[in-house]
PDB file of C-alpha atoms in Angstrom:
ATOM      1  CA  MET Q   1      -8.415 -49.489 -13.592  1.00 33.00           C
ATOM      2  CA  THR Q   2     -11.227 -51.426 -14.328  1.00 33.00           C
ATOM      3  CA  ASP Q   3     -12.028 -52.665 -18.298  1.00 40.00           C
ATOM      4  CA  HIS Q   4     -16.215 -52.477 -19.346  1.00 41.00           C
ATOM      5  CA  SER Q   5     -16.917 -56.259 -17.717  1.00 35.00           C
ATOM      6  CA  THR Q   6     -15.604 -55.388 -14.407  1.00 30.00           C
ATOM      7  CA  SER Q   7     -17.553 -52.168 -14.219  1.00 31.00           C
ATOM      8  CA  ALA Q   8     -20.668 -53.320 -14.575  1.00 31.00           C
ATOM      9  CA  MET Q   9     -20.177 -56.327 -12.831  1.00 27.00           C
ATOM     10  CA  ALA Q  10     -19.342 -54.113  -9.682  1.00 28.00           C
ATOM     11  CA  ALA Q  11     -22.487 -52.266 -11.022  1.00 31.00           C
ATOM     12  CA  GLN Q  12     -24.670 -54.701 -10.814  1.00 30.00           C
ATOM     13  CA  ALA Q  13     -22.947 -56.371  -6.959  1.00 32.00           C
ATOM     14  CA  GLY Q  14     -23.723 -52.731  -5.831  1.00 37.00           C
ATOM     15  CA  ALA Q  15     -27.321 -52.685  -6.463  1.00 37.00           C
ATOM     16  CA  ALA Q  16     -27.462 -55.766  -4.809  1.00 38.00           C
ATOM     17  CA  ALA Q  17     -25.117 -54.792  -2.275  1.00 38.00           C
ATOM     18  CA  THR Q  18     -26.140 -54.163   1.891  1.00 40.00           C
ATOM     19  CA  PRO Q  19     -24.936 -51.655   3.966  1.00 45.00           C
ATOM     20  CA  LYS Q  20     -22.275 -53.887   5.214  1.00 51.00           C
ATOM     21  CA  GLU Q  21     -20.447 -55.031   1.771  1.00 56.00           C
ATOM     22  CA  HIS Q  22     -20.578 -50.524   1.001  1.00 56.00           C
ATOM     23  CA  LYS Q  23     -18.217 -50.150   4.130  1.00 66.00           C
ATOM     24  CA  PRO Q  24     -15.072 -48.419   2.827  1.00 73.00           C
ATOM     25  CA  ARG Q  25     -11.995 -50.487   2.845  1.00 81.00           C
ATOM     26  CA  GLU Q  26      -9.404 -49.168   5.438  1.00 88.00           C
ATOM     27  CA  PHE Q  27      -5.443 -49.647   5.170  1.00 93.00           C
ATOM     28  CA  VAL Q  28      -2.576 -48.828   8.094  1.00 94.00           C
ATOM     29  CA  LEU Q  29       0.915 -48.116   7.377  1.00 96.00           C
ATOM     30  CA  ARG Q  30       3.805 -49.207   9.768  1.00 97.00           C
ATOM     31  CA  GLU Q  31       7.618 -49.083   8.820  1.00 98.00           C
ATOM     32  CA  ALA Q  32       9.214 -52.553   8.469  1.00 98.00           C
ATOM     33  CA  THR Q  33      12.133 -53.973  10.363  1.00 97.00           C
ATOM     34  CA  GLU Q  34      14.201 -56.599   9.833  1.00 97.00           C
ATOM     35  CA  ALA Q  35      12.019 -59.024  11.651  1.00 97.00           C
ATOM     36  CA  ASP Q  36       9.545 -58.443   8.043  1.00 97.00           C
ATOM     37  CA  ALA Q  37      12.208 -59.644   6.088  1.00 97.00           C
ATOM     38  CA  GLU Q  38      10.887 -63.093   4.943  1.00 97.00           C
ATOM     39  CA  ASP Q  39       7.769 -61.587   4.995  1.00 96.00           C
ATOM     40  CA  LEU Q  40       8.811 -58.581   2.738  1.00 97.00           C
ATOM     41  CA  ALA Q  41      10.525 -60.701   0.251  1.00 98.00           C
ATOM     42  CA  GLU Q  42       7.471 -63.151  -0.502  1.00 97.00           C
ATOM     43  CA  LEU Q  43       5.251 -59.596  -0.623  1.00 97.00           C
ATOM     44  CA  ALA Q  44       7.742 -58.331  -3.393  1.00 98.00           C
ATOM     45  CA  ARG Q  45       7.772 -61.477  -5.283  1.00 98.00           C
ATOM     46  CA  ARG Q  46       4.234 -61.747  -5.500  1.00 96.00           C
ATOM     47  CA  THR Q  47       3.546 -58.070  -6.694  1.00 96.00           C
ATOM     48  CA  PHE Q  48       6.587 -57.952  -8.786  1.00 97.00           C
ATOM     49  CA  CYS Q  49       4.808 -61.473 -10.790  1.00 97.00           C
ATOM     50  CA  ASP Q  50       1.461 -60.143 -10.398  1.00 93.00           C
ATOM     51  CA  THR Q  51       2.535 -57.138 -12.960  1.00 91.00           C
ATOM     52  CA  PHE Q  52       5.638 -58.108 -14.724  1.00 95.00           C
ATOM     53  CA  ALA Q  53       6.253 -62.157 -14.912  1.00 97.00           C
ATOM     54  CA  HIS Q  54       4.408 -62.455 -18.487  1.00 96.00           C
ATOM     55  CA  LEU Q  55       6.858 -60.271 -19.773  1.00 96.00           C
ATOM     56  CA  TYR Q  56       9.608 -62.314 -19.222  1.00 98.00           C
ATOM     57  CA  SER Q  57      11.461 -66.026 -19.782  1.00 98.00           C
ATOM     58  CA  PRO Q  58      11.280 -68.421 -16.460  1.00 97.00           C
ATOM     59  CA  LYS Q  59      15.230 -68.186 -16.240  1.00 98.00           C
ATOM     60  CA  ASP Q  60      15.435 -64.291 -16.383  1.00 98.00           C
ATOM     61  CA  LEU Q  61      12.601 -63.667 -13.974  1.00 98.00           C
ATOM     62  CA  ASP Q  62      14.013 -66.078 -11.695  1.00 98.00           C
ATOM     63  CA  THR Q  63      17.850 -64.557 -12.033  1.00 98.00           C
ATOM     64  CA  PHE Q  64      15.881 -61.206 -11.009  1.00 98.00           C
ATOM     65  CA  LEU Q  65      14.201 -62.271  -7.851  1.00 98.00           C
ATOM     66  CA  ASP Q  66      16.939 -64.442  -6.509  1.00 98.00           C
ATOM     67  CA  SER Q  67      19.149 -61.554  -6.084  1.00 97.00           C
ATOM     68  CA  ALA Q  68      16.160 -58.464  -5.911  1.00 98.00           C
ATOM     69  CA  TYR Q  69      13.933 -60.001  -3.403  1.00 98.00           C
ATOM     70  CA  THR Q  70      15.120 -62.746  -1.094  1.00 98.00           C
ATOM     71  CA  PRO Q  71      14.914 -62.556   2.594  1.00 98.00           C
ATOM     72  CA  ALA Q  72      18.928 -61.776   2.937  1.00 98.00           C
ATOM     73  CA  GLN Q  73      18.693 -59.174   0.454  1.00 98.00           C
ATOM     74  CA  MET Q  74      15.423 -57.705   2.284  1.00 98.00           C
ATOM     75  CA  ARG Q  75      17.282 -58.027   5.679  1.00 98.00           C
ATOM     76  CA  THR Q  76      20.399 -56.027   3.951  1.00 98.00           C
ATOM     77  CA  GLU Q  77      17.877 -52.986   2.818  1.00 98.00           C
ATOM     78  CA  LEU Q  78      16.399 -53.040   6.110  1.00 98.00           C
ATOM     79  CA  ARG Q  79      19.733 -51.900   8.136  1.00 98.00           C
ATOM     80  CA  ASP Q  80      20.168 -49.697   5.840  1.00 98.00           C
ATOM     81  CA  PRO Q  81      19.709 -45.919   7.442  1.00 97.00           C
ATOM     82  CA  ALA Q  82      19.015 -43.811   4.204  1.00 97.00           C
ATOM     83  CA  ARG Q  83      16.223 -46.370   3.354  1.00 98.00           C
ATOM     84  CA  THR Q  84      13.094 -46.642   4.722  1.00 98.00           C
ATOM     85  CA  THR Q  85      10.334 -48.943   3.762  1.00 98.00           C
ATOM     86  CA  LEU Q  86       7.002 -49.043   4.791  1.00 98.00           C
ATOM     87  CA  LEU Q  87       4.353 -51.576   4.850  1.00 98.00           C
ATOM     88  CA  LEU Q  88       0.809 -51.131   3.780  1.00 97.00           C
ATOM     89  CA  PHE Q  89      -2.076 -53.635   5.543  1.00 95.00           C
ATOM     90  CA  GLU Q  90      -5.570 -53.620   4.579  1.00 91.00           C
ATOM     91  CA  ARG Q  91      -7.630 -53.671   8.106  1.00 81.00           C
ATOM     92  CA  ALA Q  92      -9.597 -56.754   7.967  1.00 70.00           C
ATOM     93  CA  GLU Q  93     -12.702 -57.285  10.614  1.00 62.00           C
ATOM     94  CA  GLU Q  94     -12.016 -60.710  11.292  1.00 46.00           C
ATOM     95  CA  ALA Q  95      -8.675 -59.931  11.826  1.00 46.00           C
ATOM     96  CA  ALA Q  96      -9.218 -57.058  14.658  1.00 50.00           C
ATOM     97  CA  GLN Q  97     -11.737 -59.337  16.097  1.00 49.00           C
ATOM     98  CA  GLY Q  98      -9.075 -61.731  16.481  1.00 49.00           C
ATOM     99  CA  GLY Q  99      -6.365 -60.046  18.047  1.00 51.00           C
ATOM    100  CA  LYS Q 100      -4.329 -60.522  14.512  1.00 53.00           C
ATOM    101  CA  GLU Q 101      -2.007 -58.041  12.632  1.00 57.00           C
ATOM    102  CA  GLU Q 102      -3.503 -57.511   9.506  1.00 73.00           C
ATOM    103  CA  ARG Q 103      -2.711 -58.866   5.813  1.00 77.00           C
ATOM    104  CA  ALA Q 104       0.338 -57.143   4.447  1.00 91.00           C
ATOM    105  CA  VAL Q 105      -0.920 -55.948   1.225  1.00 95.00           C
ATOM    106  CA  GLY Q 106       1.353 -53.502  -0.182  1.00 97.00           C
ATOM    107  CA  PHE Q 107       4.438 -51.361   0.355  1.00 98.00           C
ATOM    108  CA  GLY Q 108       6.914 -48.881  -0.790  1.00 98.00           C
ATOM    109  CA  THR Q 109      10.653 -47.578   0.348  1.00 98.00           C
ATOM    110  CA  ILE Q 110      12.565 -43.677   0.336  1.00 98.00           C
ATOM    111  CA  GLY Q 111      15.958 -43.856  -0.789  1.00 98.00           C
ATOM    112  CA  ASP Q 112      17.755 -41.049   0.765  1.00 98.00           C
ATOM    113  CA  ARG Q 113      20.406 -39.080  -0.825  1.00 97.00           C
ATOM    114  CA  SER Q 114      19.615 -41.367  -4.019  1.00 98.00           C
ATOM    115  CA  VAL Q 115      21.206 -39.759  -6.879  1.00 97.00           C
ATOM    116  CA  LYS Q 116      18.708 -39.559 -10.130  1.00 97.00           C
ATOM    117  CA  THR Q 117      20.572 -41.572 -12.853  1.00 95.00           C
ATOM    118  CA  GLY Q 118      22.425 -38.862 -15.096  1.00 95.00           C
ATOM    119  CA  ASP Q 119      22.562 -36.114 -12.320  1.00 96.00           C
ATOM    120  CA  ALA Q 120      25.889 -34.976 -11.103  1.00 92.00           C
ATOM    121  CA  GLY Q 121      24.393 -34.529  -7.688  1.00 88.00           C
ATOM    122  CA  PRO Q 122      24.990 -33.927  -4.910  1.00 96.00           C
ATOM    123  CA  ALA Q 123      23.847 -36.000  -2.822  1.00 97.00           C
ATOM    124  CA  ASP Q 124      21.891 -33.945  -0.244  1.00 96.00           C
ATOM    125  CA  ASP Q 125      19.901 -32.839  -2.776  1.00 97.00           C
ATOM    126  CA  TYR Q 126      18.344 -36.078  -3.781  1.00 98.00           C
ATOM    127  CA  VAL Q 127      15.380 -38.826  -2.195  1.00 98.00           C
ATOM    128  CA  GLU Q 128      14.158 -41.249  -3.973  1.00 98.00           C
ATOM    129  CA  ILE Q 129      10.583 -43.191  -4.030  1.00 98.00           C
ATOM    130  CA  LYS Q 130      10.875 -46.966  -5.162  1.00 96.00           C
ATOM    131  CA  ARG Q 131       8.686 -50.020  -5.681  1.00 96.00           C
ATOM    132  CA  VAL Q 132       5.656 -48.978  -4.821  1.00 96.00           C
ATOM    133  CA  TYR Q 133       3.953 -51.700  -4.800  1.00 95.00           C
ATOM    134  CA  THR Q 134       0.096 -53.279  -3.841  1.00 95.00           C
ATOM    135  CA  ASP Q 135      -1.214 -56.367  -4.366  1.00 93.00           C
ATOM    136  CA  ARG Q 136      -3.262 -56.647  -7.716  1.00 90.00           C
ATOM    137  CA  ALA Q 137      -6.363 -57.064  -6.323  1.00 87.00           C
ATOM    138  CA  LEU Q 138      -6.673 -53.758  -4.888  1.00 89.00           C
ATOM    139  CA  HIS Q 139      -6.133 -51.552  -7.986  1.00 82.00           C
ATOM    140  CA  GLY Q 140      -8.411 -49.310  -7.922  1.00 83.00           C
ATOM    141  CA  SER Q 141      -9.213 -49.628  -3.680  1.00 86.00           C
ATOM    142  CA  GLY Q 142      -7.410 -46.570  -2.800  1.00 91.00           C
ATOM    143  CA  ALA Q 143      -4.653 -48.868  -1.553  1.00 93.00           C
ATOM    144  CA  GLY Q 144      -2.162 -47.222  -3.860  1.00 94.00           C
ATOM    145  CA  ARG Q 145      -2.903 -43.558  -2.622  1.00 95.00           C
ATOM    146  CA  VAL Q 146      -3.016 -44.268   0.669  1.00 96.00           C
ATOM    147  CA  LEU Q 147       0.839 -45.714   0.115  1.00 97.00           C
ATOM    148  CA  MET Q 148       1.719 -42.912  -2.174  1.00 98.00           C
ATOM    149  CA  ASP Q 149       0.590 -40.471   0.300  1.00 98.00           C
ATOM    150  CA  ALA Q 150       2.825 -41.642   2.961  1.00 98.00           C
ATOM    151  CA  LEU Q 151       5.755 -41.988   1.002  1.00 98.00           C
ATOM    152  CA  MET Q 152       5.286 -38.404   0.125  1.00 98.00           C
ATOM    153  CA  ALA Q 153       5.155 -37.441   3.367  1.00 97.00           C
ATOM    154  CA  ARG Q 154       8.439 -38.760   4.191  1.00 97.00           C
ATOM    155  CA  ALA Q 155      10.185 -37.399   1.112  1.00 97.00           C
ATOM    156  CA  LEU Q 156       8.935 -34.165   1.632  1.00 97.00           C
ATOM    157  CA  ALA Q 157      10.209 -34.225   5.971  1.00 96.00           C
ATOM    158  CA  LEU Q 158      13.494 -34.620   4.220  1.00 96.00           C
ATOM    159  CA  PRO Q 159      15.235 -31.438   3.554  1.00 95.00           C
ATOM    160  CA  ARG Q 160      16.512 -32.759  -0.412  1.00 97.00           C
ATOM    161  CA  ARG Q 161      15.513 -30.334  -3.286  1.00 97.00           C
ATOM    162  CA  VAL Q 162      14.222 -33.337  -5.660  1.00 98.00           C
ATOM    163  CA  VAL Q 163      11.992 -36.267  -5.219  1.00 98.00           C
ATOM    164  CA  TRP Q 164      12.266 -38.857  -8.072  1.00 98.00           C
ATOM    165  CA  LEU Q 165      11.672 -42.169  -9.007  1.00 98.00           C
ATOM    166  CA  GLY Q 166      11.135 -44.890 -12.228  1.00 98.00           C
ATOM    167  CA  VAL Q 167       8.419 -46.148 -13.913  1.00 97.00           C
ATOM    168  CA  TRP Q 168       8.434 -48.845 -16.692  1.00 97.00           C
ATOM    169  CA  GLU Q 169       8.271 -46.417 -20.211  1.00 97.00           C
ATOM    170  CA  HIS Q 170       4.941 -48.871 -20.996  1.00 96.00           C
ATOM    171  CA  ASN Q 171       3.769 -48.619 -17.520  1.00 94.00           C
ATOM    172  CA  VAL Q 172       1.272 -45.711 -18.675  1.00 96.00           C
ATOM    173  CA  ARG Q 173      -0.877 -46.263 -15.718  1.00 92.00           C
ATOM    174  CA  ALA Q 174       1.502 -45.548 -13.297  1.00 94.00           C
ATOM    175  CA  GLN Q 175       2.632 -42.731 -14.915  1.00 97.00           C
ATOM    176  CA  ARG Q 176      -0.793 -41.498 -14.372  1.00 96.00           C
ATOM    177  CA  PHE Q 177      -0.876 -41.921 -11.206  1.00 96.00           C
ATOM    178  CA  TYR Q 178       2.503 -40.199 -10.493  1.00 97.00           C
ATOM    179  CA  LYS Q 179       1.553 -36.783 -12.395  1.00 97.00           C
ATOM    180  CA  ARG Q 180      -1.038 -36.664 -10.251  1.00 97.00           C
ATOM    181  CA  TYR Q 181       1.410 -36.139  -7.679  1.00 97.00           C
ATOM    182  CA  GLY Q 182       2.944 -33.123 -10.178  1.00 97.00           C
ATOM    183  CA  PHE Q 183       6.443 -35.202 -10.701  1.00 98.00           C
ATOM    184  CA  VAL Q 184       7.514 -34.458 -14.480  1.00 98.00           C
ATOM    185  CA  GLU Q 185       9.440 -36.594 -16.865  1.00 98.00           C
ATOM    186  CA  ALA Q 186      12.980 -36.222 -16.733  1.00 97.00           C
ATOM    187  CA  GLY Q 187      15.004 -38.646 -18.337  1.00 97.00           C
ATOM    188  CA  GLU Q 188      15.456 -42.505 -18.555  1.00 97.00           C
ATOM    189  CA  HIS Q 189      17.471 -45.564 -17.078  1.00 97.00           C
ATOM    190  CA  THR Q 190      17.313 -48.935 -18.026  1.00 97.00           C
ATOM    191  CA  PHE Q 191      16.375 -51.180 -15.793  1.00 97.00           C
ATOM    192  CA  MET Q 192      17.751 -54.926 -15.917  1.00 97.00           C
ATOM    193  CA  VAL Q 193      15.451 -58.644 -15.377  1.00 98.00           C
ATOM    194  CA  GLY Q 194      18.003 -61.268 -15.869  1.00 98.00           C
ATOM    195  CA  SER Q 195      19.306 -61.032 -19.453  1.00 98.00           C
ATOM    196  CA  VAL Q 196      16.367 -58.283 -20.448  1.00 98.00           C
ATOM    197  CA  ALA Q 197      17.025 -54.687 -20.727  1.00 98.00           C
ATOM    198  CA  ASP Q 198      13.886 -52.361 -19.934  1.00 97.00           C
ATOM    199  CA  ARG Q 199      13.552 -48.420 -20.617  1.00 98.00           C
ATOM    200  CA  ASP Q 200      12.514 -47.109 -17.199  1.00 98.00           C
ATOM    201  CA  LEU Q 201      11.211 -43.068 -17.427  1.00 98.00           C
ATOM    202  CA  LEU Q 202      12.393 -41.153 -14.181  1.00 98.00           C
ATOM    203  CA  PHE Q 203      10.130 -39.108 -12.925  1.00 98.00           C
ATOM    204  CA  GLU Q 204      10.972 -36.021 -10.959  1.00 98.00           C
ATOM    205  CA  LEU Q 205       9.732 -33.534  -8.660  1.00 98.00           C
ATOM    206  CA  ARG Q 206      12.075 -30.237  -7.680  1.00 96.00           C
ATOM    207  CA  ARG Q 207      11.173 -28.023  -5.068  1.00 93.00           C
ATOM    208  CA  PRO Q 208      12.595 -24.460  -5.137  1.00 86.00           C
ATOM    209  CA  LEU Q 209      15.712 -23.427  -3.010  1.00 69.00           C
ATOM    210  CA  PRO Q 210      15.412 -22.728  -0.183  1.00 71.00           C
ATOM    211  CA  VAL Q 211      13.400 -26.036   0.235  1.00 67.00           C
ATOM    212  CA  GLU Q 212      10.689 -25.776   2.523  1.00 68.00           C
ATOM    213  CA  VAL Q 213      10.158 -29.021   4.812  1.00 69.00           C
ATOM    214  CA  VAL Q 214       6.617 -30.237   5.125  1.00 69.00           C
ATOM    215  CA  ALA Q 215       6.124 -31.248   8.848  1.00 63.00           C
TER     216      ALA Q 215
END
C-alpha cells in the first residue's frame, strides 16, 4: 500500500525511468533447512520488528523475540516434520552475475495438522499458514503474493479440510489480502508479546468433503 506522496514520487520516477529501471522484480523460493536457522532467525526478527516493534516496550519486544525467533528455536522448528518453511529470495542481477545466492526477503510457514484455536479437531482436518512476512520495502512489489501463492499451493496439496491463519485485528491490509484468497473470518485468539495480550482474528478456508487435493 502507498500513500499519496509515495505514489506521486513513483509516477515521477516512472516518467523519467529507462526501460532497464522498469524491469519487473523477480522472486524465487526454496524450502528452508536447518542450515538456514541463523539467517531465518535474523529475517524473522527484522520483518516482525519492521511491522510491529512500535507497538511494544523494549522489554516486551525482547521477551517475545528471544523466545520465538532465536536460531535455536528456528532450528527446532525446521526439524519438525509437520512444519514446512519457505524462504523467498529476490533475484538480483548482480547476484546472478557473481554466482551468489539471492537475498532473502521473506518467509512463511505451514503447520500441518495444527488445529484452529477453538475447534475440537480432528487434527487431520487442519493445516495452518503462519508467519507470512516480507521486508517492508517490498510491500506492494508482488513479493507477498508470490510467497502466499506458494504457501497456498503447499497447503492445498494436503488432504486437509480447513486451511487457517491468524492476523492482528488492526492489520486491515493483511486481512484484505487474505480475503482475496477466499479466507473468511472465523474466530479469534490471544497472541502474547511479552506481557501484552493482542487480539488476533482467525481466518479460514473450508473445503467441502471429500477434499479434492490440488496437485
